[in-house]
Coordinates of C-alpha atoms in Angstrom, one line a residue:
Chain A
M27 CA 101.2 95.6 129.9
K28 CA 103.6 98.4 129.1
I29 CA 102.3 100.1 125.9
A30 CA 103.5 103.0 123.9
V31 CA 101.1 104.8 121.6
L32 CA 102.8 106.9 118.9
G33 CA 100.9 109.9 117.6
T34 CA 98.6 112.5 119.4
G35 CA 95.9 112.6 116.8
S36 CA 92.4 111.3 117.5
A37 CA 93.3 107.6 117.2
G38 CA 96.4 107.9 119.3
R39 CA 94.7 109.8 122.1
A40 CA 91.7 107.5 122.1
L41 CA 93.8 104.4 122.3
A42 CA 96.2 105.8 124.9
G43 CA 93.4 107.0 127.1
R44 CA 91.3 103.8 127.0
L45 CA 94.3 101.5 127.4
A46 CA 95.3 103.4 130.5
E47 CA 91.7 103.2 131.8
L48 CA 92.0 99.4 131.3
G49 CA 95.0 99.3 133.6
H50 CA 97.9 99.3 131.2
T51 CA 101.0 101.4 131.7
V52 CA 100.7 103.8 128.8
S53 CA 103.1 106.3 127.3
L54 CA 101.9 108.6 124.5
G55 CA 104.7 109.4 122.1
T56 CA 105.0 112.7 120.3
R57 CA 107.9 114.5 118.5
D58 CA 108.3 117.2 121.2
P59 CA 106.2 116.9 124.4
D60 CA 106.6 120.6 125.1
V61 CA 105.2 121.6 121.8
T62 CA 102.3 119.2 122.2
R63 CA 101.5 120.5 125.7
A64 CA 101.5 124.1 124.4
R65 CA 98.8 123.4 121.8
P66 CA 95.5 125.1 122.8
E67 CA 93.5 121.8 122.3
H68 CA 95.9 119.7 124.4
T69 CA 94.6 118.2 127.6
D70 CA 96.5 115.6 129.6
L71 CA 95.0 112.1 129.6
P72 CA 94.6 110.5 133.0
G73 CA 97.3 108.0 133.7
V74 CA 99.1 108.6 130.4
R75 CA 102.7 109.8 130.3
L76 CA 103.5 112.2 127.4
A77 CA 107.0 111.6 126.1
T78 CA 109.2 111.7 123.0
F79 CA 108.7 108.9 120.5
A80 CA 111.9 107.2 121.6
D81 CA 111.3 107.7 125.4
A82 CA 107.7 106.4 125.1
A83 CA 108.7 103.3 123.3
S84 CA 111.7 102.5 125.5
G85 CA 110.9 99.3 127.4
A86 CA 107.4 98.9 125.9
E87 CA 106.1 95.4 125.1
V88 CA 103.6 96.8 122.6
V89 CA 104.0 99.9 120.4
V90 CA 101.0 101.2 118.6
N91 CA 101.7 103.3 115.5
A92 CA 98.8 105.8 115.4
T93 CA 100.6 108.4 113.4
N94 CA 99.4 109.3 110.0
G95 CA 100.6 107.2 107.2
A96 CA 102.8 109.8 105.5
A97 CA 104.7 110.3 108.8
T98 CA 104.9 106.7 109.9
L99 CA 108.4 105.7 108.7
D100 CA 110.0 108.9 109.9
V101 CA 108.4 108.5 113.3
L102 CA 109.5 104.9 113.6
A103 CA 113.0 106.1 112.7
A104 CA 112.8 108.6 115.5
V105 CA 111.7 105.8 117.9
G106 CA 114.8 103.8 116.9
E107 CA 115.4 100.2 116.0
E108 CA 116.7 99.5 119.5
N109 CA 113.3 100.4 121.0
L110 CA 111.4 98.3 118.5
A111 CA 113.4 95.1 118.9
G112 CA 111.0 92.2 119.8
T113 CA 108.0 94.5 120.3
V114 CA 104.6 93.9 119.1
L115 CA 104.1 96.8 116.7
V116 CA 100.4 97.4 116.0
D117 CA 100.1 99.5 112.9
V118 CA 96.8 101.3 112.8
A119 CA 97.9 103.9 110.1
N120 CA 96.7 104.3 106.6
P121 CA 98.8 105.4 103.6
L122 CA 96.5 108.3 102.7
D123 CA 97.9 110.9 100.3
F124 CA 96.0 114.2 100.5
S125 CA 98.4 116.0 98.2
A126 CA 95.6 116.3 95.5
G127 CA 92.9 117.1 98.0
F128 CA 89.9 115.0 99.1
P129 CA 89.3 112.2 98.6
P130 CA 92.9 111.2 99.2
S131 CA 94.6 108.5 97.1
L132 CA 96.8 105.8 98.5
S133 CA 100.6 106.2 98.5
V134 CA 101.1 102.5 98.5
K135 CA 98.6 99.8 97.4
D136 CA 97.7 96.6 95.6
T137 CA 101.0 94.8 95.5
D138 CA 102.4 96.4 98.7
S139 CA 101.2 98.1 101.8
L140 CA 102.3 100.5 104.6
G141 CA 102.2 97.6 107.0
E142 CA 104.7 95.7 104.9
Q143 CA 106.8 98.8 104.4
V144 CA 107.0 99.1 108.2
Q145 CA 107.9 95.5 108.6
R146 CA 110.7 95.7 106.0
A147 CA 112.1 98.8 107.5
F148 CA 112.1 97.3 111.0
P149 CA 112.4 93.5 110.8
V150 CA 113.2 93.5 114.5
A151 CA 109.6 94.3 115.3
R152 CA 106.6 92.0 115.0
V153 CA 104.1 94.0 113.0
V154 CA 100.4 93.4 113.2
K155 CA 98.1 95.5 111.1
S156 CA 94.8 96.2 112.8
L157 CA 92.1 98.8 113.7
N158 CA 92.9 100.9 110.6
T159 CA 89.4 100.2 109.2
M160 CA 87.4 102.3 111.7
N161 CA 87.2 105.7 113.3
A162 CA 88.9 106.4 116.6
A163 CA 85.8 106.3 118.8
L164 CA 84.9 102.9 117.6
M165 CA 88.4 101.5 118.1
V166 CA 88.0 101.9 121.8
H167 CA 84.2 101.8 122.3
P168 CA 82.9 99.3 119.7
E169 CA 79.6 99.1 121.7
R170 CA 78.7 102.6 120.4
I171 CA 77.0 101.1 117.3
G172 CA 75.2 97.9 116.5
G173 CA 75.7 96.5 120.0
G174 CA 79.4 96.1 119.2
D175 CA 78.6 93.4 116.6
H176 CA 81.0 94.3 113.8
T177 CA 84.4 93.1 112.6
V178 CA 88.0 94.1 113.3
F179 CA 90.8 92.5 111.2
V180 CA 94.3 91.4 112.2
A181 CA 97.1 90.6 109.8
G182 CA 100.7 89.7 110.6
D183 CA 103.4 87.2 110.1
D184 CA 103.9 86.4 113.8
A185 CA 101.2 84.3 115.4
D186 CA 102.2 85.2 119.0
A187 CA 102.1 88.9 118.2
K188 CA 98.6 88.5 116.7
A189 CA 97.5 86.7 119.8
V190 CA 98.7 89.6 122.0
V191 CA 96.8 92.1 119.7
T192 CA 93.7 89.9 119.7
G193 CA 93.8 90.0 123.5
L194 CA 94.0 93.8 123.6
L195 CA 91.2 94.1 121.0
T196 CA 89.0 91.8 123.2
E197 CA 89.8 94.0 126.2
L198 CA 88.7 97.0 124.2
G199 CA 85.3 95.3 123.6
H200 CA 85.8 93.8 120.1
T201 CA 83.9 90.6 119.8
D202 CA 84.6 89.7 116.1
V203 CA 88.3 89.6 115.5
L204 CA 89.0 88.1 112.0
D205 CA 92.5 86.9 111.4
L206 CA 93.3 87.5 107.7
G207 CA 96.6 85.6 107.8
G208 CA 100.0 87.1 106.9
L209 CA 100.9 90.8 106.9
S210 CA 100.4 91.1 103.1
A211 CA 96.7 91.1 103.9
A212 CA 97.3 94.7 105.1
R213 CA 97.0 95.5 101.4
G214 CA 93.3 94.5 101.7
T215 CA 92.5 96.4 104.9
E216 CA 94.4 99.5 103.7
M217 CA 92.5 99.4 100.3
L218 CA 89.2 99.5 102.2
L219 CA 89.9 103.2 102.9
P220 CA 88.6 104.6 99.6
L221 CA 85.3 102.7 100.1
W222 CA 85.3 103.7 103.8
L223 CA 85.6 107.4 102.9
R224 CA 82.8 107.1 100.3
I225 CA 80.6 105.5 102.9
M226 CA 81.4 108.2 105.4
Q227 CA 80.4 110.8 102.8
A228 CA 77.2 109.0 102.0
L229 CA 76.2 108.6 105.6
G230 CA 77.5 112.0 106.8
T231 CA 79.2 110.4 109.7
A232 CA 82.3 108.4 110.5
E233 CA 80.4 106.4 113.2
F234 CA 79.9 103.2 111.1
Q235 CA 81.6 99.9 111.0
I236 CA 82.0 96.9 108.7
K237 CA 80.6 93.6 109.7
V238 CA 81.6 90.5 107.8
V239 CA 78.3 88.6 107.8
R240 CA 78.7 84.9 107.4
Chain B
M1 CA 61.5 94.8 81.9
K2 CA 63.7 93.8 79.0
I3 CA 67.1 92.9 80.4
A4 CA 70.3 91.7 78.7
V5 CA 72.9 90.0 80.9
L6 CA 76.4 89.8 79.3
G7 CA 78.6 86.9 80.3
T8 CA 77.9 83.3 81.0
G9 CA 80.1 82.9 84.1
S10 CA 78.6 82.3 87.5
A11 CA 77.4 85.9 88.0
G12 CA 75.9 86.2 84.6
R13 CA 74.1 82.9 84.9
A14 CA 72.8 83.6 88.4
L15 CA 71.5 87.0 87.5
A16 CA 69.9 85.9 84.2
G17 CA 68.2 83.0 85.7
R18 CA 66.9 84.8 88.7
L19 CA 65.7 87.9 86.8
A20 CA 63.8 85.6 84.4
E21 CA 62.2 83.8 87.4
L22 CA 61.1 87.3 88.6
G23 CA 59.2 87.8 85.4
H24 CA 61.6 89.9 83.3
T25 CA 62.4 89.2 79.7
V26 CA 66.0 88.1 79.8
S27 CA 68.6 87.5 77.2
L28 CA 72.0 86.1 78.1
G29 CA 74.7 87.4 75.9
T30 CA 77.8 85.4 74.9
R31 CA 80.4 85.7 72.1
D32 CA 79.1 82.7 70.2
P33 CA 76.0 81.0 71.4
D34 CA 76.8 77.7 69.5
V35 CA 80.2 77.5 71.3
T36 CA 78.5 78.2 74.7
R37 CA 75.9 75.6 74.0
A38 CA 78.5 73.0 73.1
R39 CA 80.3 73.4 76.5
P40 CA 79.9 70.2 78.6
E41 CA 78.8 72.3 81.6
H42 CA 76.2 74.3 79.7
T43 CA 72.6 73.9 80.6
D44 CA 69.8 76.2 79.4
L45 CA 68.3 78.5 81.9
P46 CA 64.4 78.5 81.9
G47 CA 63.0 81.5 80.2
V48 CA 66.4 82.9 79.2
R49 CA 67.3 83.4 75.6
L50 CA 71.0 82.8 74.7
A51 CA 72.2 85.2 72.1
T52 CA 75.2 87.1 70.8
F53 CA 76.3 90.1 72.9
A54 CA 74.8 92.5 70.3
D55 CA 71.6 90.5 69.8
A56 CA 71.0 90.1 73.5
A57 CA 71.4 93.9 74.1
S58 CA 69.3 95.0 71.2
G59 CA 66.2 96.7 72.5
A60 CA 67.1 96.0 76.2
E61 CA 66.3 98.7 78.8
V62 CA 68.9 97.3 81.2
V63 CA 72.2 95.8 80.3
V64 CA 74.1 93.9 83.0
N65 CA 77.9 93.6 82.5
A66 CA 78.7 90.3 84.2
T67 CA 81.8 89.6 82.1
N68 CA 85.2 89.5 83.7
G69 CA 86.9 92.8 84.0
A70 CA 89.7 92.1 81.6
A71 CA 87.2 91.3 78.8
T72 CA 84.7 94.1 79.7
L73 CA 85.6 96.8 77.2
D74 CA 86.0 94.3 74.3
V75 CA 82.6 92.8 75.1
L76 CA 80.9 96.2 75.2
A77 CA 82.5 97.0 71.9
A78 CA 81.0 93.8 70.5
V79 CA 77.6 94.9 71.9
G80 CA 78.0 98.2 70.0
E81 CA 77.3 101.7 71.0
E82 CA 73.9 101.7 69.1
N83 CA 72.7 99.0 71.5
L84 CA 73.9 100.8 74.6
A85 CA 72.4 104.2 73.8
G86 CA 70.2 105.3 76.8
T87 CA 70.4 101.9 78.5
V88 CA 70.9 101.5 82.2
L89 CA 74.3 99.7 82.2
V90 CA 74.8 97.8 85.5
D91 CA 78.5 97.1 85.8
V92 CA 79.1 94.2 88.2
A93 CA 82.6 93.4 86.9
N94 CA 85.9 93.8 88.8
P95 CA 89.3 94.7 87.2
L96 CA 91.1 91.7 88.5
D97 CA 94.5 90.9 87.0
F98 CA 95.5 87.3 87.4
S99 CA 98.6 87.6 85.2
A100 CA 100.9 87.1 88.3
G101 CA 98.7 84.4 89.9
F102 CA 96.6 84.5 93.1
P103 CA 95.8 86.8 94.7
P104 CA 95.2 89.0 91.7
S105 CA 96.1 92.7 91.5
L106 CA 93.8 95.4 90.2
S107 CA 94.4 96.6 86.6
V108 CA 92.9 100.0 87.4
K109 CA 92.5 101.5 90.9
D110 CA 92.7 104.4 93.3
T111 CA 92.3 107.4 90.9
D112 CA 90.2 105.6 88.3
S113 CA 88.0 102.5 88.1
L114 CA 86.6 100.0 85.6
G115 CA 83.2 101.5 86.0
E116 CA 84.5 105.0 85.0
Q117 CA 86.4 103.4 82.1
V118 CA 83.2 101.9 80.8
Q119 CA 81.3 105.2 81.2
R120 CA 84.1 107.1 79.3
A121 CA 84.1 104.5 76.5
F122 CA 80.3 104.5 76.2
P123 CA 79.0 108.0 77.2
V124 CA 75.6 107.0 75.6
A125 CA 75.0 104.5 78.4
R126 CA 74.0 105.3 82.0
V127 CA 76.5 103.3 84.1
V128 CA 75.7 102.1 87.6
K129 CA 78.3 100.2 89.5
S130 CA 76.7 97.6 91.8
L131 CA 76.8 94.0 93.0
N132 CA 80.6 93.7 92.4
T133 CA 81.3 93.2 96.1
M134 CA 79.7 89.8 96.7
N135 CA 79.6 86.3 95.2
A136 CA 77.0 85.3 92.6
A137 CA 74.8 83.3 94.8
L138 CA 74.3 86.2 97.3
M139 CA 73.6 88.6 94.4
V140 CA 70.4 86.8 93.7
H141 CA 69.6 85.2 97.0
P142 CA 70.8 87.6 99.7
E143 CA 68.6 85.7 102.3
R144 CA 71.2 82.9 102.2
I145 CA 73.2 84.5 105.0
G146 CA 72.4 86.7 108.0
G147 CA 68.7 86.8 107.2
G148 CA 69.6 89.0 104.2
D149 CA 70.8 91.8 106.5
H150 CA 73.8 93.1 104.6
T151 CA 74.7 95.9 102.3
V152 CA 74.8 96.4 98.5
F153 CA 76.3 99.5 97.1
V154 CA 75.2 101.6 94.1
A155 CA 77.3 104.3 92.4
G156 CA 76.5 106.3 89.3
D157 CA 76.1 109.7 87.8
D158 CA 72.5 109.3 86.7
A159 CA 69.9 109.3 89.5
D160 CA 67.2 107.8 87.4
A161 CA 69.4 104.9 86.4
K162 CA 70.3 104.3 90.0
A163 CA 66.6 104.3 90.9
V164 CA 66.1 101.5 88.3
V165 CA 68.9 99.5 89.7
T166 CA 67.8 100.0 93.2
G167 CA 64.4 98.7 92.2
L168 CA 65.9 95.5 90.7
L169 CA 68.1 95.0 93.8
T170 CA 65.0 95.2 95.9
E171 CA 63.3 92.7 93.7
L172 CA 66.3 90.4 94.2
G173 CA 65.8 90.7 98.0
H174 CA 68.4 93.3 99.0
T175 CA 67.2 95.3 101.9
D176 CA 70.1 97.6 102.5
V177 CA 71.0 99.5 99.3
L178 CA 73.5 102.2 100.0
D179 CA 73.9 105.0 97.4
L180 CA 77.6 106.1 97.4
G181 CA 77.0 109.0 95.0
G182 CA 78.7 109.5 91.7
L183 CA 80.4 106.8 89.6
S184 CA 83.8 107.6 90.9
A185 CA 82.8 105.8 94.1
A186 CA 83.3 102.6 92.0
R187 CA 87.0 103.1 92.9
G188 CA 86.0 102.3 96.4
T189 CA 83.8 99.2 95.7
E190 CA 86.3 97.8 93.3
M191 CA 89.2 98.3 95.8
L192 CA 87.2 96.2 98.3
L193 CA 88.2 93.2 96.2
P194 CA 91.7 92.6 97.7
L195 CA 90.1 92.6 101.2
W196 CA 87.2 90.5 100.0
L197 CA 89.6 87.9 98.6
R198 CA 91.6 87.8 101.9
I199 CA 88.4 87.3 103.8
M200 CA 87.4 84.5 101.5
Q201 CA 90.7 82.8 102.2
A202 CA 90.4 83.3 105.9
L203 CA 86.8 81.9 106.1
G204 CA 87.3 79.2 103.4
T205 CA 84.1 80.3 101.7
A206 CA 82.8 83.0 99.4
E207 CA 79.4 82.9 101.1
F208 CA 79.9 86.0 103.2
Q209 CA 78.9 89.6 102.8
I210 CA 79.7 93.1 104.1
K211 CA 77.2 94.9 106.3
V212 CA 77.7 98.6 106.9
V213 CA 76.7 98.8 110.6
R214 CA 75.5 102.3 111.6

């Protein structure tokens, strides 16, 4: 599958690298590839093509938004509506607002969500909210804790798009994919973040996950 | 231990009944005991004394707020500051606002919480937020699902009060009590509710719980 991952932070790099290992054709989108390559911490990921946001997404069947929430709408504008038409747009971002320090507040919540904002801004895309409730390492290697027995959520208004995402999650090793229904359920998964951050502080690690026991 | 449970909804009745079974001296507080007794669905709970809010809390070491979030501050005003002085006040309520139908929104969130509102209104009490992230049956019988292997959170500014609550949770059968730190962490557990409600809809049951896998 031809996949574009937007954002070169820990989530974007983890997803791009692992999806390429799994055999997908992966482009990693960034604002300016030359600037990204010039960063001291930058290393190329095997099999991943670094490109501008628009170039990365051009022709992709799946676009993964792994940018930070504050940048998301600007980045998708840089991708361009023409490159998002018909794509499965996996939104893994969270609307964290660090303007008042840590812990962050949420810039959108309760009666709206970042996932819904993205869908309204780009109705041509088929947005699926997923993977925003765990750290980057567990997104791509869920077996790192608890034998992989924990839960990943999907929410979206397009059932076919959710099936594509569920397939990719299964490839990544996720064994408990819980479909929460329409995209408005992104309000719920994004609002987990304040609790997630408190748990991280209490445990002293981001290597934990949520399991829905039933 | 002398315990007052405020509120005769499913959470209040479950907690009062089970804490009495465990040997505690339990009063169940309601606005007007005669009105409560006259309700067709009312049955007395063995060993539980039905009383007014103030009468129930008088002399109690632990007061459990199991009222609904919209009523909480009014109910605690009816209890009276003199009956809350020094008590461990376990806040299991959620600030759900059903004024626009289902799903509810939260009346306080993100940068404040119901738990903190309660603490500010009654600084004489030692507020511990707990048990607000699960349904009533699982509060008192965690073994009903997953062999009881799931997580209950505590948050509060008084370490001794949290130790008392942790002891009661252990008596109730909870095996994974996760201390999230100060009371501001109530923002996190209360903001789980939108996700909790979506999960309930997806599963078609409230008999599920969250496990923090680590």
